[in-house]
Amino acid sequence: MDKSDQSKFLENIKSRRNERHKKIEIEQERTQAAVCIQKTFRGWIARTKFKKEILDDFSNLIPMSIPDDTTDIELKPNLQVYKSASRFLLVSWKSEEESEENRKRFEGLCRYLLISLDSESPKLSYVGLALNKEHSLSFINHLKQLLFKCCTILDSLKPETHSDTVSLALILRTLVAFTCPNGWCILKNKQLIVMKPAMQQICNNVLGFLIQKGFFISLRSILVKGTCRSVVALKPVSLNAVITLSIRPLINANFTQNLLMQFICHVLSIPALIYHIEQLTPSTLKSFQSRGLFKKCVDTICEKDNFKFIANSLQGAKLLALTANLIHLYNMEPIEVAQEMSYRQIIFMMKTLFETIPDTVEQRGTCSQWHELLGWYNASKANETIYENLSLIKKQVNLLWSHKLTKMLFGDHLKQVASMLEKNEKETNTSSSAVSSNSFIKKAIELKSGIINKSSKSNKKFDSNDIQRVALTCAMYYEALVTLPQLKLDILSGICYNGTILKDLWTTIISLGIKSFIDVIRYDDVNNPPALLLLLFCESMTHYVTILDDLEMYEQQTLFSLDDYIILSHFLNNLLFKTVHENIYEAKVVFNCPLFVSMHTLLLCLYRRDNRRAFAPENHWIIKDIKPAYFLMDLEKGKKHVQLLLQKMPHIISHQERVALFRKYVQNEKAVLGLTDSAYTPSSALVTVHRDRIVEDGYRQLAALPPRSLKGIIRVRFINQQGLDEAGIDQDGVFKEFLEETIKRVFDPSLNLFKMTAENRLYPSPTSHLQENHLQLFEFVGRILGKALYEGILVDVPFASFFLSLVLGQTQQAFYSCIDELPSLDKDLYKSLTFIKHYEGDVSDLDLTFSVDEDVMGKIITHELVPGGRLQQVTNDNRINYIHSMAFFRMHTQIWEQTSAFIRGFRSIINSDWLSLFSMVELQRLISGDTNPLDLKDLRRNTQYFGGFHDSHRVIGWLWDILAKDFTEEERRLFLKFVTSCSRPPLLGFAHMEPQFSIRCVEVGDTIGSVIRGFFTIRKREPLLRLPSSSTCFNLLKLPNYQKKSTLRDKLRYAITSNTGFELS
């Protein structure tokens, strides 16, 4: 055998040996597996048999179904029941079917044990085992496991199902019965009554064990499932049992902080829990009150470490729910008990809770949902159905600004402070009775602005207890405003309309004076209570003034008189001016400072109310300390505080100075763009228009021009009806005529771009869409009007005030009220809405919905004021929303596209920052001229003469004398309109009229000879038939050389009243 055969032989033997070993190993593994299977199977058989024996023994001993009302049942010895029950609790409930069967057996056990408690026999009553020395310890452990099993079952129950409702009631009865010995009949035995303390100790021990195992978590689970839903699933008896179980450990442990913290975090943070308790089991709340639970919770929460733990444990919605329940509990306290509590603690707790809630709300993420009160809320952590109870949480939180709680929190201290200050003012006014009535307002402003603070010792200071209480309360309410912006209107309404809180706050503020608040702002944090007092007042007062209608503010003057508004506006105007002028507020941070924004908002609210319908005296808004020359000089130097004042409070300087500033801005821009006459090559555009197509030709050529070109010089060439060029004097007069004719036609209501109100005021027509390219035309009209304003050309176009507010952008501000502006559009609608607002009956009887019908060319179209408005009825609760929605629809929604197009065109010429210098009334004056009487002396000083006329000419002397002595003011305005096409003088005087006012001597033929004769007053012939005429495009009066003054007077009067003589020279 060679070597290769030998190696193959050995390998073959080795492989066979390995196969034999593998077979042996496999056989061994099979044997071991069989043994293991047999062992497991035999064990399962044994356990199943043992389990069956336990269950059979238990079923034979304890019936599975015992009627709830059955008390006559044969009780077994408690020791026998104990042994069977102990073994039953060892049985595992794995499968769903098995679990259901064993739960029924457990419920049967619970029913039996509850019946046994009615026995006075220590041998039959289940708790009698606690008296058995041999089994007492094991029985206590068994009782712990029994009740823990109850808690486990609680977590699996669904209160909304009928079967689980029955089970829930039984489990809760078991927990209630075995955690308190008061219902154990065995203790009625005179010999065993001495064992009650020991039995109570056993109950305490069992409760302690349950708490360690998550007792409060189990109670929270069933409460959340039963109450956090649209319809409460918990029966009153079950709810009462859960609440009893939740406070029982607290009572037994004498309200230790550890247990109070668990109660607060797990139970009191359940959404709207106290609301449900009040509705379903009000007796439970009496138990809360008798044990002082609310005060104990407040004391616990107010400790720094405890509050930090609560804030970390409860986030967002849970913390809000806790706050709402605490507010509800406080509201349930009797007034005399609540007033005895430390207001500092309660206010501090509420304030801190409101401050903390926003910090615990998760930022918006992929799993976020919108929360009506908290905004975007991270739904991944919101594992409870808290959204069902939001309406109830709102009701609870709204209690904080109800009449009862505002009275308890502010107390009578605010009223006492206000009464004392008013008494001091009356004494001061009495001692100053010699003051004339004309200076009453001035004196009141001096008194109430803090000028008397230096000498009056009776005024309260910020460090007094009463002022501190008021300030802290205001700080708490302000934090509620910040945290719950969706409830802002409710909060402010609560403060405004609960008694005289708002008026008393104002009395307190003005007594402290401007200087006191300046010191607070300068030296202290603007978030301290005194500053927040002023802040809350301003927020509330803005809300109050915004919703006041004219009848309430000007006629009824229920809470505040017009003198109060005058004093308030003076206070705010000067306080804001001083804080900015003295650089207390820096320009960079002022827009983010809530106090400044709030004061400024209220000031503008009053200012614009005064512009719409005056309540303040003339020049009331101007700051007397400002010297215009220095102010404008500082403005040119770029000083920040002056720029801020002009941006935020332009009304502190006179209207004339702001108009001059506006004209300066225009001239500066022209210089920058190279559009001035002194520019080397001023840009200009030539426009050719036909007389009978002025609007169409002007629109076609000017609409295509960029704004810069439109701001430059526009040359106009007219084509007459024969198609020939018209002659025109090249001094911008032809362009003025084109501008006047264009504006006259586009604002003609017959064109249907604009409509007239009952007071002949213009506003965009809601049906302008019937006109082709109506939005482009509106933009063109805006540009044309902007060009007139840019060039200082006055046009007699009266706009409705609400439309001017839209142009100025005032309607985007928070304090703007649609209903205030409605009379400028439709007085009849305003009266109707005011009637609805003050209607004393049930508004639903009027059969109104949130919709309005409009007749468009014979077709009725229904517009919904809100989504689904045609089906939403107007009631007493929502009528304010209906009123504002209707006003908003009429003044905004209907004409929004037209208004936006007009504003777009207007602002392409006029910088929006320039417009912010003026109110709506002032903008109308800027467009159409001054409303003051015509100043003839100023007009005569700025008049040019041609054709032989001069200032000393006899006819010119007659003219000025007739205007001054023979003509009425109305006739003088007609004269001005006859010459210039506008009845109002320029705002800065006739020196600023473009072109300059001129008078030319004319005769029939109007030759050079007539000019010479006119200069030397040479009489050629009497121009009896010739009337005075004018060229409004040049502001030129063409006056014949009359020989008699009476002739001049009669001819001129006839000309200006009949609108004759408009022609182009």
PDB file of C-alpha atoms in Angstrom, residues 449-642:
ATOM      1  CA  SER A 449     -50.095 115.384  36.651  1.00  0.00           C
ATOM      2  CA  GLY A 450     -48.130 115.370  39.835  1.00  0.00           C
ATOM      3  CA  ILE A 451     -47.193 119.024  40.215  1.00  0.00           C
ATOM      4  CA  ILE A 452     -48.692 119.000  43.713  1.00  0.00           C
ATOM      5  CA  ASN A 453     -46.710 115.922  44.763  1.00  0.00           C
ATOM      6  CA  LYS A 454     -43.938 118.005  46.268  1.00  0.00           C
ATOM      7  CA  SER A 455     -46.207 119.667  48.774  1.00  0.00           C
ATOM      8  CA  SER A 456     -48.980 117.146  49.375  1.00  0.00           C
ATOM      9  CA  LYS A 457     -48.185 114.701  52.152  1.00  0.00           C
ATOM     10  CA  SER A 458     -51.419 112.778  51.921  1.00  0.00           C
ATOM     11  CA  ASN A 459     -50.664 111.199  48.539  1.00  0.00           C
ATOM     12  CA  LYS A 460     -49.848 107.507  48.572  1.00  0.00           C
ATOM     13  CA  LYS A 461     -46.355 106.433  47.537  1.00  0.00           C
ATOM     14  CA  PHE A 462     -45.230 103.248  45.875  1.00  0.00           C
ATOM     15  CA  ASP A 463     -43.865 101.855  49.133  1.00  0.00           C
ATOM     16  CA  SER A 464     -47.200 102.055  50.954  1.00  0.00           C
ATOM     17  CA  ASN A 465     -49.015  98.776  51.583  1.00  0.00           C
ATOM     18  CA  ASP A 466     -52.143  99.823  49.703  1.00  0.00           C
ATOM     19  CA  ILE A 467     -50.249 100.889  46.586  1.00  0.00           C
ATOM     20  CA  GLN A 468     -48.079  97.768  46.748  1.00  0.00           C
ATOM     21  CA  ARG A 469     -51.157  95.562  46.910  1.00  0.00           C
ATOM     22  CA  VAL A 470     -52.725  97.272  43.931  1.00  0.00           C
ATOM     23  CA  ALA A 471     -49.458  97.121  41.981  1.00  0.00           C
ATOM     24  CA  LEU A 472     -48.897  93.417  42.697  1.00  0.00           C
ATOM     25  CA  THR A 473     -52.446  92.587  41.676  1.00  0.00           C
ATOM     26  CA  CYS A 474     -51.994  94.505  38.425  1.00  0.00           C
ATOM     27  CA  ALA A 475     -48.728  92.650  37.815  1.00  0.00           C
ATOM     28  CA  MET A 476     -50.539  89.334  38.206  1.00  0.00           C
ATOM     29  CA  TYR A 477     -53.276  90.327  35.755  1.00  0.00           C
ATOM     30  CA  TYR A 478     -50.681  91.546  33.273  1.00  0.00           C
ATOM     31  CA  GLU A 479     -48.909  88.173  33.381  1.00  0.00           C
ATOM     32  CA  ALA A 480     -52.270  86.561  32.623  1.00  0.00           C
ATOM     33  CA  LEU A 481     -52.558  88.850  29.586  1.00  0.00           C
ATOM     34  CA  VAL A 482     -49.133  87.810  28.335  1.00  0.00           C
ATOM     35  CA  THR A 483     -49.639  84.090  28.958  1.00  0.00           C
ATOM     36  CA  LEU A 484     -53.190  83.835  27.605  1.00  0.00           C
ATOM     37  CA  PRO A 485     -53.350  86.206  24.624  1.00  0.00           C
ATOM     38  CA  GLN A 486     -56.425  84.414  23.304  1.00  0.00           C
ATOM     39  CA  LEU A 487     -58.312  85.573  26.410  1.00  0.00           C
ATOM     40  CA  LYS A 488     -57.014  89.138  26.262  1.00  0.00           C
ATOM     41  CA  LEU A 489     -60.394  90.666  25.495  1.00  0.00           C
ATOM     42  CA  ASP A 490     -62.027  88.724  28.340  1.00  0.00           C
ATOM     43  CA  ILE A 491     -59.361  89.828  30.821  1.00  0.00           C
ATOM     44  CA  LEU A 492     -59.537  93.474  29.806  1.00  0.00           C
ATOM     45  CA  SER A 493     -63.335  93.443  29.824  1.00  0.00           C
ATOM     46  CA  GLY A 494     -63.302  92.010  33.335  1.00  0.00           C
ATOM     47  CA  ILE A 495     -61.109  94.841  34.558  1.00  0.00           C
ATOM     48  CA  CYS A 496     -62.997  97.533  32.640  1.00  0.00           C
ATOM     49  CA  TYR A 497     -66.532  96.565  33.575  1.00  0.00           C
ATOM     50  CA  ASN A 498     -66.287  95.245  37.139  1.00  0.00           C
ATOM     51  CA  GLY A 499     -67.316  98.203  39.228  1.00  0.00           C
ATOM     52  CA  THR A 500     -65.060 101.241  39.150  1.00  0.00           C
ATOM     53  CA  ILE A 501     -61.725  99.422  39.113  1.00  0.00           C
ATOM     54  CA  LEU A 502     -60.530 101.201  35.977  1.00  0.00           C
ATOM     55  CA  LYS A 503     -61.483 104.647  37.280  1.00  0.00           C
ATOM     56  CA  ASP A 504     -59.906 103.921  40.668  1.00  0.00           C
ATOM     57  CA  LEU A 505     -56.697 102.759  38.996  1.00  0.00           C
ATOM     58  CA  TRP A 506     -56.593 106.017  37.056  1.00  0.00           C
ATOM     59  CA  THR A 507     -57.143 108.059  40.209  1.00  0.00           C
ATOM     60  CA  THR A 508     -54.286 106.185  41.871  1.00  0.00           C
ATOM     61  CA  ILE A 509     -51.963 106.745  38.913  1.00  0.00           C
ATOM     62  CA  ILE A 510     -52.543 110.448  38.537  1.00  0.00           C
ATOM     63  CA  SER A 511     -52.137 110.970  42.272  1.00  0.00           C
ATOM     64  CA  LEU A 512     -48.617 109.574  42.019  1.00  0.00           C
ATOM     65  CA  GLY A 513     -47.809 111.981  39.209  1.00  0.00           C
ATOM     66  CA  ILE A 514     -45.596 111.942  36.132  1.00  0.00           C
ATOM     67  CA  LYS A 515     -42.386 112.391  38.115  1.00  0.00           C
ATOM     68  CA  SER A 516     -42.995 109.264  40.188  1.00  0.00           C
ATOM     69  CA  PHE A 517     -43.430 107.092  37.120  1.00  0.00           C
ATOM     70  CA  ILE A 518     -40.442 108.650  35.372  1.00  0.00           C
ATOM     71  CA  ASP A 519     -38.326 107.704  38.387  1.00  0.00           C
ATOM     72  CA  VAL A 520     -39.719 104.165  38.329  1.00  0.00           C
ATOM     73  CA  ILE A 521     -38.919 103.790  34.632  1.00  0.00           C
ATOM     74  CA  ARG A 522     -35.493 105.402  34.973  1.00  0.00           C
ATOM     75  CA  TYR A 523     -34.172 103.628  38.054  1.00  0.00           C
ATOM     76  CA  ASP A 524     -36.179 100.399  38.272  1.00  0.00           C
ATOM     77  CA  ASP A 525     -36.982  97.447  36.089  1.00  0.00           C
ATOM     78  CA  VAL A 526     -39.935  98.172  33.827  1.00  0.00           C
ATOM     79  CA  ASN A 527     -41.351  94.786  34.857  1.00  0.00           C
ATOM     80  CA  ASN A 528     -41.692  95.744  38.521  1.00  0.00           C
ATOM     81  CA  PRO A 529     -45.219  96.033  39.981  1.00  0.00           C
ATOM     82  CA  PRO A 530     -45.554  99.881  39.853  1.00  0.00           C
ATOM     83  CA  ALA A 531     -44.662  99.907  36.155  1.00  0.00           C
ATOM     84  CA  LEU A 532     -47.026  97.002  35.494  1.00  0.00           C
ATOM     85  CA  LEU A 533     -49.788  98.928  37.270  1.00  0.00           C
ATOM     86  CA  LEU A 534     -49.486 101.648  34.639  1.00  0.00           C
ATOM     87  CA  LEU A 535     -49.102  99.047  31.908  1.00  0.00           C
ATOM     88  CA  LEU A 536     -52.267  97.163  32.848  1.00  0.00           C
ATOM     89  CA  PHE A 537     -54.206 100.407  33.108  1.00  0.00           C
ATOM     90  CA  CYS A 538     -53.098 101.486  29.634  1.00  0.00           C
ATOM     91  CA  GLU A 539     -54.007  98.111  28.118  1.00  0.00           C
ATOM     92  CA  SER A 540     -57.411  98.152  29.816  1.00  0.00           C
ATOM     93  CA  MET A 541     -58.109 101.788  29.005  1.00  0.00           C
ATOM     94  CA  THR A 542     -57.237 101.238  25.344  1.00  0.00           C
ATOM     95  CA  HIS A 543     -59.735  98.391  25.255  1.00  0.00           C
ATOM     96  CA  TYR A 544     -62.344 100.514  27.037  1.00  0.00           C
ATOM     97  CA  VAL A 545     -61.991 103.528  24.733  1.00  0.00           C
ATOM     98  CA  THR A 546     -61.895 101.359  21.616  1.00  0.00           C
ATOM     99  CA  ILE A 547     -65.274  99.764  22.262  1.00  0.00           C
ATOM    100  CA  LEU A 548     -66.980 102.961  23.437  1.00  0.00           C
ATOM    101  CA  ASP A 549     -69.365 104.439  20.925  1.00  0.00           C
ATOM    102  CA  ASP A 550     -69.952 108.175  20.633  1.00  0.00           C
ATOM    103  CA  LEU A 551     -73.133 108.036  22.695  1.00  0.00           C
ATOM    104  CA  GLU A 552     -71.305 106.433  25.627  1.00  0.00           C
ATOM    105  CA  MET A 553     -68.218 108.611  25.416  1.00  0.00           C
ATOM    106  CA  TYR A 554     -69.587 112.047  24.564  1.00  0.00           C
ATOM    107  CA  GLU A 555     -73.145 111.984  25.855  1.00  0.00           C
ATOM    108  CA  GLN A 556     -73.487 109.523  28.738  1.00  0.00           C
ATOM    109  CA  GLN A 557     -69.911 109.833  30.114  1.00  0.00           C
ATOM    110  CA  THR A 558     -70.684 107.036  32.569  1.00  0.00           C
ATOM    111  CA  LEU A 559     -67.277 106.118  33.990  1.00  0.00           C
ATOM    112  CA  PHE A 560     -65.026 108.822  32.577  1.00  0.00           C
ATOM    113  CA  SER A 561     -65.983 112.380  31.778  1.00  0.00           C
ATOM    114  CA  LEU A 562     -64.521 114.304  28.851  1.00  0.00           C
ATOM    115  CA  ASP A 563     -62.398 116.228  31.338  1.00  0.00           C
ATOM    116  CA  ASP A 564     -60.921 112.896  32.442  1.00  0.00           C
ATOM    117  CA  TYR A 565     -59.945 112.110  28.867  1.00  0.00           C
ATOM    118  CA  ILE A 566     -58.321 115.525  28.553  1.00  0.00           C
ATOM    119  CA  ILE A 567     -56.309 114.977  31.725  1.00  0.00           C
ATOM    120  CA  LEU A 568     -55.386 111.424  30.740  1.00  0.00           C
ATOM    121  CA  SER A 569     -54.158 112.453  27.293  1.00  0.00           C
ATOM    122  CA  HIS A 570     -52.135 115.295  28.809  1.00  0.00           C
ATOM    123  CA  PHE A 571     -50.597 112.885  31.326  1.00  0.00           C
ATOM    124  CA  LEU A 572     -49.598 110.339  28.686  1.00  0.00           C
ATOM    125  CA  ASN A 573     -48.428 112.941  26.187  1.00  0.00           C
ATOM    126  CA  ASN A 574     -46.062 114.538  28.677  1.00  0.00           C
ATOM    127  CA  LEU A 575     -44.917 111.273  30.248  1.00  0.00           C
ATOM    128  CA  LEU A 576     -43.977 109.777  26.894  1.00  0.00           C
ATOM    129  CA  PHE A 577     -42.325 112.996  25.761  1.00  0.00           C
ATOM    130  CA  LYS A 578     -40.183 113.221  28.888  1.00  0.00           C
ATOM    131  CA  THR A 579     -39.128 109.564  28.796  1.00  0.00           C
ATOM    132  CA  VAL A 580     -37.960 109.923  25.196  1.00  0.00           C
ATOM    133  CA  HIS A 581     -36.586 113.453  25.459  1.00  0.00           C
ATOM    134  CA  GLU A 582     -34.535 112.545  28.544  1.00  0.00           C
ATOM    135  CA  ASN A 583     -33.249 109.387  26.815  1.00  0.00           C
ATOM    136  CA  ILE A 584     -34.857 107.085  29.387  1.00  0.00           C
ATOM    137  CA  TYR A 585     -36.060 105.001  26.462  1.00  0.00           C
ATOM    138  CA  GLU A 586     -33.416 104.272  23.850  1.00  0.00           C
ATOM    139  CA  ALA A 587     -34.541 104.326  20.249  1.00  0.00           C
ATOM    140  CA  LYS A 588     -33.247 100.790  19.624  1.00  0.00           C
ATOM    141  CA  VAL A 589     -35.238  99.113  22.393  1.00  0.00           C
ATOM    142  CA  VAL A 590     -38.333 101.274  22.590  1.00  0.00           C
ATOM    143  CA  PHE A 591     -40.285  99.136  20.094  1.00  0.00           C
ATOM    144  CA  ASN A 592     -39.768  96.067  22.303  1.00  0.00           C
ATOM    145  CA  CYS A 593     -40.686  97.799  25.563  1.00  0.00           C
ATOM    146  CA  PRO A 594     -44.250  96.771  26.527  1.00  0.00           C
ATOM    147  CA  LEU A 595     -44.804  99.797  28.783  1.00  0.00           C
ATOM    148  CA  PHE A 596     -43.854 102.307  26.099  1.00  0.00           C
ATOM    149  CA  VAL A 597     -45.901 100.486  23.461  1.00  0.00           C
ATOM    150  CA  SER A 598     -48.932 100.316  25.745  1.00  0.00           C
ATOM    151  CA  MET A 599     -48.787 103.990  26.741  1.00  0.00           C
ATOM    152  CA  HIS A 600     -48.182 105.038  23.155  1.00  0.00           C
ATOM    153  CA  THR A 601     -51.090 102.915  21.914  1.00  0.00           C
ATOM    154  CA  LEU A 602     -53.496 104.480  24.395  1.00  0.00           C
ATOM    155  CA  LEU A 603     -52.235 107.958  23.558  1.00  0.00           C
ATOM    156  CA  LEU A 604     -52.794 107.438  19.832  1.00  0.00           C
ATOM    157  CA  CYS A 605     -56.203 105.917  20.534  1.00  0.00           C
ATOM    158  CA  LEU A 606     -57.243 109.109  22.333  1.00  0.00           C
ATOM    159  CA  TYR A 607     -55.544 111.348  19.775  1.00  0.00           C
ATOM    160  CA  ARG A 608     -57.341 109.782  16.835  1.00  0.00           C
ATOM    161  CA  ARG A 609     -60.625 109.791  18.707  1.00  0.00           C
ATOM    162  CA  ASP A 610     -60.114 113.527  19.241  1.00  0.00           C
ATOM    163  CA  ASN A 611     -59.335 113.980  15.541  1.00  0.00           C
ATOM    164  CA  ARG A 612     -62.542 112.251  14.569  1.00  0.00           C
ATOM    165  CA  ARG A 613     -64.653 114.132  17.100  1.00  0.00           C
ATOM    166  CA  ALA A 614     -62.883 116.703  19.218  1.00  0.00           C
ATOM    167  CA  PHE A 615     -63.014 116.580  23.011  1.00  0.00           C
ATOM    168  CA  ALA A 616     -59.746 118.379  23.828  1.00  0.00           C
ATOM    169  CA  PRO A 617     -59.118 122.146  23.645  1.00  0.00           C
ATOM    170  CA  GLU A 618     -57.152 123.698  20.791  1.00  0.00           C
ATOM    171  CA  ASN A 619     -53.381 123.027  20.796  1.00  0.00           C
ATOM    172  CA  HIS A 620     -53.912 120.472  23.565  1.00  0.00           C
ATOM    173  CA  TRP A 621     -51.563 117.916  21.978  1.00  0.00           C
ATOM    174  CA  ILE A 622     -48.667 120.307  21.361  1.00  0.00           C
ATOM    175  CA  ILE A 623     -45.836 120.152  23.925  1.00  0.00           C
ATOM    176  CA  LYS A 624     -45.202 123.686  25.059  1.00  0.00           C
ATOM    177  CA  ASP A 625     -41.613 122.911  26.115  1.00  0.00           C
ATOM    178  CA  ILE A 626     -40.589 122.259  22.502  1.00  0.00           C
ATOM    179  CA  LYS A 627     -38.986 125.139  20.639  1.00  0.00           C
ATOM    180  CA  PRO A 628     -39.669 124.362  16.957  1.00  0.00           C
ATOM    181  CA  ALA A 629     -36.441 125.912  15.645  1.00  0.00           C
ATOM    182  CA  TYR A 630     -34.266 123.827  17.999  1.00  0.00           C
ATOM    183  CA  PHE A 631     -36.385 120.743  17.413  1.00  0.00           C
ATOM    184  CA  LEU A 632     -35.931 120.955  13.635  1.00  0.00           C
ATOM    185  CA  MET A 633     -32.242 121.712  14.090  1.00  0.00           C
ATOM    186  CA  ASP A 634     -31.806 118.560  16.206  1.00  0.00           C
ATOM    187  CA  LEU A 635     -33.754 116.644  13.583  1.00  0.00           C
ATOM    188  CA  GLU A 636     -31.328 117.773  10.866  1.00  0.00           C
ATOM    189  CA  LYS A 637     -28.416 116.719  13.075  1.00  0.00           C
ATOM    190  CA  GLY A 638     -29.908 113.221  13.225  1.00  0.00           C
ATOM    191  CA  LYS A 639     -30.446 113.069  16.982  1.00  0.00           C
ATOM    192  CA  LYS A 640     -32.122 109.780  17.779  1.00  0.00           C
ATOM    193  CA  HIS A 641     -34.544 110.976  20.438  1.00  0.00           C
ATOM    194  CA  VAL A 642     -35.898 113.727  18.162  1.00  0.00           C
TER     195      VAL A 642
END
